[in-house]
Amino acid sequence: MCTTKKNIISTIFRKFNKYELKKILFTLGARKIKHTVILKIALLIAVLISLPRTLSLFDITNKLVDSFTEVSVQDIILRFLFIFLISFVSLELNTNWKNIYAQYSTFLRTCITIVLNTVLFLGIVQLLVSIYPLVTGQELSKSETGFMYFVYFVILMVTVFIARILNYQIIHHEDLLENEKLKQQNLQKELTALKNQINPHFLFNSLNSLNSIVRDNKDATTFIKKLSFMYRYILQSGERDLVSLQEELKFLDSYLHMQKTRYRDRFVVDIKIEEKYLQYELPPLALQLLVENAVKHNEISEKNPLQVNIYSKNETIYVENEIRLRTSFVDSTGNGLMNLDKRYFLLKKQHISISNKENIFRVKLPIN
């Protein structure tokens, strides 16, 4: 027993050291900036630095100086306020406000963003041109009005670039947090499995002893074997993020045997999975959780038996049942489906789909 504990402790230390090394490498790798971001910043700097000489090339600067209105305190304050206004609204529009229509397609989001920025640009400049004479008492010449459109367009482009950089930083930060969270969860699962290495021996020995006692009872021995297989699968799957659909179905068969021992003909599960999908992967215990969810929340009786259908279609696994909610209290946290969706997104970058239309509760599990 002491030797076993020493082996477990040494294994835990190895896992920690391995995790720390991966964490350092991951952090170093995360410091790289995307080339597209660097390219956009470089283009922005080049355009801004080249702008004065470009204006000089066409003698625009000298022409504008002659037509500029007289500089006054009102003029400076008004221009400052409008530059601040377009900068603030543009940054808000291209960062925080974009979340309002984030659920749309990329093309539609792009079109909406272009339209809103165009409206903002034209609206701000037109408003400034309209109230400028009222505040300063001076009229803007055509050349100065044209130059104002040009300047505000440059300001808008600058703020759009800055907003994109800020968005990249947010996305990058969220990716770091998600990856770090997944690594911590995997480490916790590994450590939990290591700590429980001694306990399974006691359980399996007890099950073997029980199996020998009820040897003459075929149903009891089958039940014990299924239970033993389930427990072993749960322990082994705790060390893996994804398992094949074939493995999951084999585990589900053991779980269904135990439930049918309890409910008999009142509980039916119809499984129709195409063979070509058996090697596709999904998070362990996903199917079992969905069937267990149906058993937990629905009535199971002679009058209203529960039937769960599991089938494949277009690289998606469907698990569905008719809704007949229990009238008795159900002891449930309500986090099972939410946790499954989180696991799916962390491991496969996809979300599960849940619906209850036409009195049918249906969950879609993408496996592509």
Coordinates of C-alpha atoms in Angstrom, one line a residue:
M1 CA 0.0 0.0 0.0
C2 CA 2.8 2.5 0.8
T3 CA 4.5 1.7 -2.5
T4 CA 1.3 2.4 -4.3
K5 CA 0.8 5.8 -2.5
K6 CA 4.4 6.7 -3.4
N7 CA 3.8 5.9 -7.0
I8 CA 0.7 8.0 -7.0
I9 CA 2.5 11.0 -5.4
S10 CA 5.4 10.8 -7.9
T11 CA 2.9 10.6 -10.8
I12 CA 1.1 13.7 -9.5
F13 CA 4.4 15.6 -9.3
R14 CA 5.2 14.5 -12.9
K15 CA 1.8 15.7 -14.0
F16 CA 2.3 19.1 -12.3
N17 CA 5.8 19.5 -13.8
K18 CA 4.5 18.6 -17.3
Y19 CA 1.6 21.0 -16.9
E20 CA 3.8 23.9 -15.8
L21 CA 6.1 23.3 -18.8
K22 CA 3.2 23.3 -21.2
K23 CA 1.9 26.5 -19.5
I24 CA 5.2 28.3 -20.1
L25 CA 5.4 27.2 -23.7
F26 CA 1.8 28.2 -24.2
T27 CA 2.4 31.6 -22.7
L28 CA 5.4 32.2 -25.0
G29 CA 3.5 31.2 -28.0
A30 CA 0.5 33.4 -27.0
R31 CA 2.7 36.5 -27.2
K32 CA 3.0 36.3 -31.0
I33 CA 0.9 39.0 -32.7
K34 CA -1.0 38.0 -35.8
H35 CA 0.6 39.2 -39.1
T36 CA -2.6 40.7 -40.3
V37 CA -2.8 43.0 -37.3
I38 CA 0.9 44.1 -37.8
L39 CA 0.1 44.7 -41.5
K40 CA -2.9 46.9 -40.8
I41 CA -1.0 49.0 -38.3
A42 CA 1.9 49.4 -40.7
L43 CA -0.4 50.5 -43.5
L44 CA -2.1 53.0 -41.1
I45 CA 1.2 54.5 -40.1
A46 CA 2.4 54.7 -43.7
V47 CA -0.8 56.5 -44.8
L48 CA -0.7 59.0 -42.0
I49 CA 3.0 59.9 -42.3
S50 CA 2.7 60.2 -46.1
L51 CA -0.4 62.3 -46.0
P52 CA 1.3 65.8 -45.6
R53 CA 3.6 65.2 -48.6
T54 CA 0.7 63.9 -50.6
L55 CA -1.2 67.1 -50.0
S56 CA 1.9 69.2 -50.9
L57 CA 2.3 67.3 -54.1
F58 CA -1.0 68.6 -55.4
D59 CA -0.5 72.0 -53.8
I60 CA -3.6 71.5 -51.7
T61 CA -2.1 72.9 -48.5
N62 CA -1.4 76.4 -50.0
K63 CA -4.8 76.6 -51.6
L64 CA -6.6 75.7 -48.4
V65 CA -4.6 78.2 -46.3
D66 CA -5.9 81.1 -48.4
S67 CA -9.5 80.0 -48.0
F68 CA -9.4 79.0 -44.3
T69 CA -11.7 80.9 -41.9
E70 CA -10.2 83.0 -39.2
V71 CA -9.1 80.9 -36.2
S72 CA -11.1 81.7 -33.0
V73 CA -11.7 80.1 -29.6
Q74 CA -15.2 79.0 -30.7
D75 CA -13.7 77.5 -33.8
I76 CA -11.1 75.5 -31.9
I77 CA -13.6 74.3 -29.2
L78 CA -16.2 73.3 -31.8
R79 CA -13.7 71.4 -33.9
F80 CA -12.3 69.7 -30.8
L81 CA -15.8 68.6 -29.6
F82 CA -16.7 67.2 -33.0
I83 CA -13.4 65.3 -33.4
F84 CA -13.9 63.9 -30.0
L85 CA -17.5 63.0 -30.8
I86 CA -16.8 61.1 -34.1
S87 CA -13.8 59.4 -32.4
F88 CA -15.8 58.3 -29.4
V89 CA -18.9 57.1 -31.3
S90 CA -16.8 55.4 -34.0
L91 CA -14.9 53.4 -31.4
E92 CA -18.1 52.4 -29.5
L93 CA -19.8 51.5 -32.8
N94 CA -16.9 49.3 -34.0
T95 CA -16.2 47.6 -30.6
N96 CA -19.0 47.3 -28.1
W97 CA -22.0 48.0 -30.3
K98 CA -21.1 45.4 -32.8
N99 CA -22.1 42.8 -30.2
I100 CA -25.7 43.7 -30.8
Y101 CA -25.7 42.1 -34.3
A102 CA -22.9 39.6 -33.7
Q103 CA -25.3 36.7 -34.3
Y104 CA -25.6 37.6 -38.0
S105 CA -23.5 36.2 -40.8
T106 CA -20.1 37.7 -41.6
F107 CA -21.4 39.3 -44.8
L108 CA -24.4 40.9 -43.1
R109 CA -22.3 42.1 -40.2
T110 CA -19.9 43.8 -42.6
C111 CA -22.7 45.5 -44.5
I112 CA -24.3 46.8 -41.3
T113 CA -20.9 48.1 -40.1
I114 CA -20.2 49.9 -43.4
V115 CA -23.7 51.5 -43.4
L116 CA -23.5 52.7 -39.8
N117 CA -20.0 54.1 -40.3
T118 CA -21.0 55.9 -43.4
V119 CA -24.1 57.4 -41.7
L120 CA -21.9 58.4 -38.8
F121 CA -19.3 60.1 -41.0
L122 CA -21.8 62.0 -43.2
G123 CA -24.0 62.9 -40.2
I124 CA -21.2 64.3 -38.1
V125 CA -19.7 66.4 -40.9
Q126 CA -23.0 67.7 -42.1
L127 CA -24.0 68.6 -38.6
L128 CA -20.7 70.5 -38.1
V129 CA -21.1 72.3 -41.4
S130 CA -24.6 73.3 -40.5
I131 CA -23.9 74.7 -37.0
Y132 CA -20.5 76.1 -37.6
P133 CA -21.7 79.5 -38.9
L134 CA -24.2 79.7 -35.9
V135 CA -21.4 79.2 -33.4
T136 CA -18.5 81.1 -34.9
G137 CA -20.3 83.6 -37.1
Q138 CA -18.2 82.6 -40.1
E139 CA -19.1 80.7 -43.3
L140 CA -17.1 77.7 -44.4
S141 CA -15.7 77.9 -47.9
K142 CA -16.3 75.0 -50.4
S143 CA -12.6 74.1 -50.3
E144 CA -12.5 74.1 -46.5
T145 CA -15.8 72.0 -46.4
G146 CA -14.2 69.5 -48.8
F147 CA -11.1 69.3 -46.7
M148 CA -13.2 68.8 -43.6
Y149 CA -14.8 65.8 -45.2
F150 CA -11.4 64.5 -46.0
V151 CA -10.0 65.0 -42.5
Y152 CA -13.0 63.4 -40.8
F153 CA -12.8 60.5 -43.2
V154 CA -9.2 59.9 -42.1
I155 CA -10.2 60.2 -38.5
L156 CA -12.9 57.6 -39.1
M157 CA -10.5 55.2 -40.7
V158 CA -8.0 55.6 -37.9
T159 CA -10.7 54.8 -35.3
V160 CA -11.8 51.8 -37.3
F161 CA -8.3 50.5 -37.4
I162 CA -7.9 51.1 -33.6
A163 CA -11.2 49.4 -33.0
R164 CA -10.1 46.3 -34.9
I165 CA -7.0 46.1 -32.9
L166 CA -9.0 46.3 -29.7
N167 CA -11.3 43.6 -30.9
Y168 CA -8.3 41.4 -31.7
Q169 CA -7.0 41.9 -28.2
I170 CA -10.3 40.9 -26.7
I171 CA -10.6 37.8 -28.8
H172 CA -7.1 36.8 -28.1
H173 CA -7.6 37.3 -24.4
E174 CA -10.8 35.2 -24.4
D175 CA -8.9 32.4 -26.3
L176 CA -6.2 32.5 -23.7
L177 CA -8.8 32.2 -20.8
E178 CA -10.7 29.3 -22.6
N179 CA -7.5 27.4 -23.3
E180 CA -6.2 27.9 -19.7
K181 CA -9.6 26.8 -18.3
L182 CA -9.5 23.7 -20.4
K183 CA -6.0 22.8 -19.3
Q184 CA -6.9 23.3 -15.7
Q185 CA -9.9 21.1 -16.1
N186 CA -7.9 18.4 -17.7
L187 CA -5.3 18.6 -15.0
Q188 CA -8.0 18.3 -12.3
K189 CA -9.4 15.3 -14.0
E190 CA -6.0 13.6 -14.2
L191 CA -5.3 14.3 -10.5
T192 CA -8.7 13.1 -9.5
A193 CA -8.1 9.9 -11.4
L194 CA -4.7 9.5 -9.8
K195 CA -6.1 10.0 -6.3
N196 CA -8.8 7.4 -6.9
Q197 CA -6.4 4.7 -8.1
I198 CA -6.7 2.8 -4.9
N199 CA -10.5 3.0 -4.5
P200 CA -11.4 1.2 -7.7
H201 CA -9.5 -1.9 -6.6
F202 CA -11.8 -2.2 -3.5
L203 CA -14.9 -1.6 -5.6
F204 CA -14.0 -4.2 -8.3
N205 CA -13.0 -6.7 -5.7
S206 CA -16.4 -6.2 -4.0
L207 CA -18.3 -6.6 -7.2
N208 CA -16.4 -9.8 -8.0
S209 CA -17.2 -11.1 -4.6
L210 CA -20.9 -10.2 -5.1
N211 CA -20.9 -11.8 -8.5
S212 CA -19.6 -15.1 -7.0
I213 CA -22.4 -15.0 -4.4
V214 CA -25.2 -14.6 -6.9
R215 CA -23.6 -16.8 -9.6
D216 CA -26.8 -18.8 -10.1
N217 CA -28.9 -15.7 -10.8
K218 CA -28.1 -14.8 -14.4
D219 CA -29.9 -11.4 -14.4
A220 CA -28.0 -10.4 -11.2
T221 CA -24.6 -11.4 -12.7
T222 CA -25.3 -9.6 -15.9
F223 CA -26.3 -6.5 -14.0
I224 CA -23.1 -6.6 -11.9
K225 CA -20.9 -7.0 -15.1
K226 CA -22.6 -4.1 -16.7
L227 CA -22.1 -2.0 -13.6
S228 CA -18.4 -3.0 -13.4
F229 CA -18.0 -2.1 -17.1
M230 CA -19.7 1.3 -16.6
Y231 CA -17.5 2.2 -13.6
R232 CA -14.3 1.2 -15.4
Y233 CA -15.4 3.2 -18.5
I234 CA -16.1 6.3 -16.4
L235 CA -12.6 6.1 -14.8
Q236 CA -10.8 5.6 -18.1
S237 CA -12.8 8.3 -19.9
G238 CA -11.8 10.8 -17.2
E239 CA -8.3 10.7 -18.7
R240 CA -9.6 11.5 -22.2
D241 CA -11.2 14.6 -23.7
L242 CA -12.9 12.8 -26.6
V243 CA -14.0 9.2 -27.3
S244 CA -15.3 7.4 -30.4
L245 CA -19.0 7.1 -30.9
Q246 CA -18.6 3.4 -31.0
E247 CA -17.1 3.4 -27.4
E248 CA -19.8 5.7 -26.2
L249 CA -22.6 3.5 -27.6
K250 CA -21.0 0.4 -25.9
F251 CA -21.1 2.3 -22.6
L252 CA -24.6 3.5 -23.3
D253 CA -25.7 -0.2 -23.8
S254 CA -24.6 -1.0 -20.2
Y255 CA -26.4 2.0 -18.8
L256 CA -29.6 1.1 -20.7
H257 CA -29.4 -2.5 -19.4
M258 CA -29.4 -1.2 -15.8
Q259 CA -32.3 1.2 -16.5
K260 CA -34.4 -1.5 -18.3
T261 CA -33.8 -3.8 -15.3
R262 CA -35.6 -1.1 -13.3
Y263 CA -38.3 0.0 -15.7
R264 CA -38.8 -3.1 -17.9
D265 CA -41.0 -2.5 -20.9
R266 CA -41.9 1.0 -19.7
F267 CA -38.5 2.3 -21.1
V268 CA -37.5 1.9 -24.7
V269 CA -34.5 3.3 -26.5
D270 CA -34.3 3.1 -30.3
I271 CA -30.8 3.5 -31.7
K272 CA -30.1 4.0 -35.4
I273 CA -26.6 5.2 -36.0
E274 CA -25.0 4.8 -39.4
E275 CA -21.8 2.7 -39.3
K276 CA -19.7 5.4 -41.1
Y277 CA -20.1 7.6 -38.0
L278 CA -18.9 5.1 -35.4
Q279 CA -15.3 6.4 -35.5
Y280 CA -16.3 10.0 -35.1
E281 CA -15.5 11.6 -31.7
L282 CA -17.5 13.3 -29.0
P283 CA -17.1 14.1 -25.3
P284 CA -17.4 11.1 -23.1
L285 CA -20.7 10.3 -21.4
A286 CA -22.6 12.8 -23.7
L287 CA -25.2 10.3 -24.9
Q288 CA -25.6 8.8 -21.4
L289 CA -26.3 12.3 -20.0
L290 CA -29.0 13.0 -22.5
V291 CA -30.8 9.6 -21.9
E292 CA -30.5 10.1 -18.2
N293 CA -31.9 13.6 -18.6
A294 CA -35.0 12.1 -20.4
V295 CA -35.4 9.5 -17.6
K296 CA -35.1 12.1 -14.8
H297 CA -37.6 14.6 -16.1
N298 CA -40.3 12.5 -17.9
E299 CA -43.0 10.2 -16.6
I300 CA -42.3 6.4 -17.0
S301 CA -45.4 4.3 -16.5
E302 CA -47.4 1.5 -18.0
K303 CA -49.8 4.1 -19.4
N304 CA -47.1 6.4 -20.6
P305 CA -43.9 4.5 -21.4
L306 CA -40.8 6.6 -22.2
Q307 CA -39.2 6.1 -25.7
V308 CA -35.9 7.8 -26.5
N309 CA -34.8 7.9 -30.2
I310 CA -31.1 8.2 -31.0
Y311 CA -30.2 8.5 -34.7
S312 CA -27.6 10.0 -37.1
K313 CA -28.2 12.5 -39.9
N314 CA -25.8 14.8 -41.7
E315 CA -22.9 14.3 -39.4
T316 CA -25.1 15.0 -36.4
I317 CA -26.4 12.8 -33.6
Y318 CA -30.0 13.4 -32.6
V319 CA -31.4 12.4 -29.2
E320 CA -35.1 13.1 -28.8
N321 CA -38.1 12.0 -26.7
E322 CA -41.7 13.1 -26.3
I323 CA -42.2 15.5 -23.4
R324 CA -44.3 14.1 -20.5
L325 CA -43.0 15.9 -17.5
R326 CA -43.1 14.2 -14.1
T327 CA -45.6 15.5 -11.7
S328 CA -43.4 14.6 -8.7
F329 CA -40.4 16.7 -7.6
V330 CA -37.2 16.1 -9.6
D331 CA -33.9 16.6 -7.7
S332 CA -31.9 18.3 -10.4
T333 CA -29.4 21.2 -10.6
G334 CA -30.3 22.0 -14.2
N335 CA -26.6 22.3 -15.2
G336 CA -26.2 19.0 -17.1
L337 CA -27.0 20.3 -20.6
M338 CA -25.2 23.6 -20.0
N339 CA -22.1 21.8 -18.9
L340 CA -22.3 19.5 -21.9
D341 CA -22.5 22.5 -24.2
K342 CA -19.5 24.1 -22.5
R343 CA -17.5 20.9 -22.9
Y344 CA -18.5 20.7 -26.6
F345 CA -17.4 24.3 -27.3
L346 CA -14.1 23.9 -25.4
L347 CA -13.2 20.6 -27.1
K348 CA -14.8 20.9 -30.6
K349 CA -15.5 24.7 -31.0
Q350 CA -19.1 23.8 -31.6
H351 CA -22.3 24.2 -29.6
I352 CA -25.0 21.6 -29.1
S353 CA -28.6 22.5 -30.2
I354 CA -31.6 22.1 -27.9
S355 CA -35.2 22.5 -28.9
N356 CA -38.7 21.5 -27.6
K357 CA -41.0 22.2 -30.5
E358 CA -44.2 20.2 -31.1
N359 CA -43.9 18.6 -27.6
I360 CA -40.6 16.8 -28.7
F361 CA -37.4 17.5 -26.7
R362 CA -34.5 17.2 -29.1
V363 CA -30.8 17.7 -28.7
K364 CA -28.4 17.8 -31.6
L365 CA -24.8 16.7 -31.1
P366 CA -22.4 17.7 -34.0
I367 CA -19.8 15.1 -34.6
N368 CA -18.0 16.4 -37.7

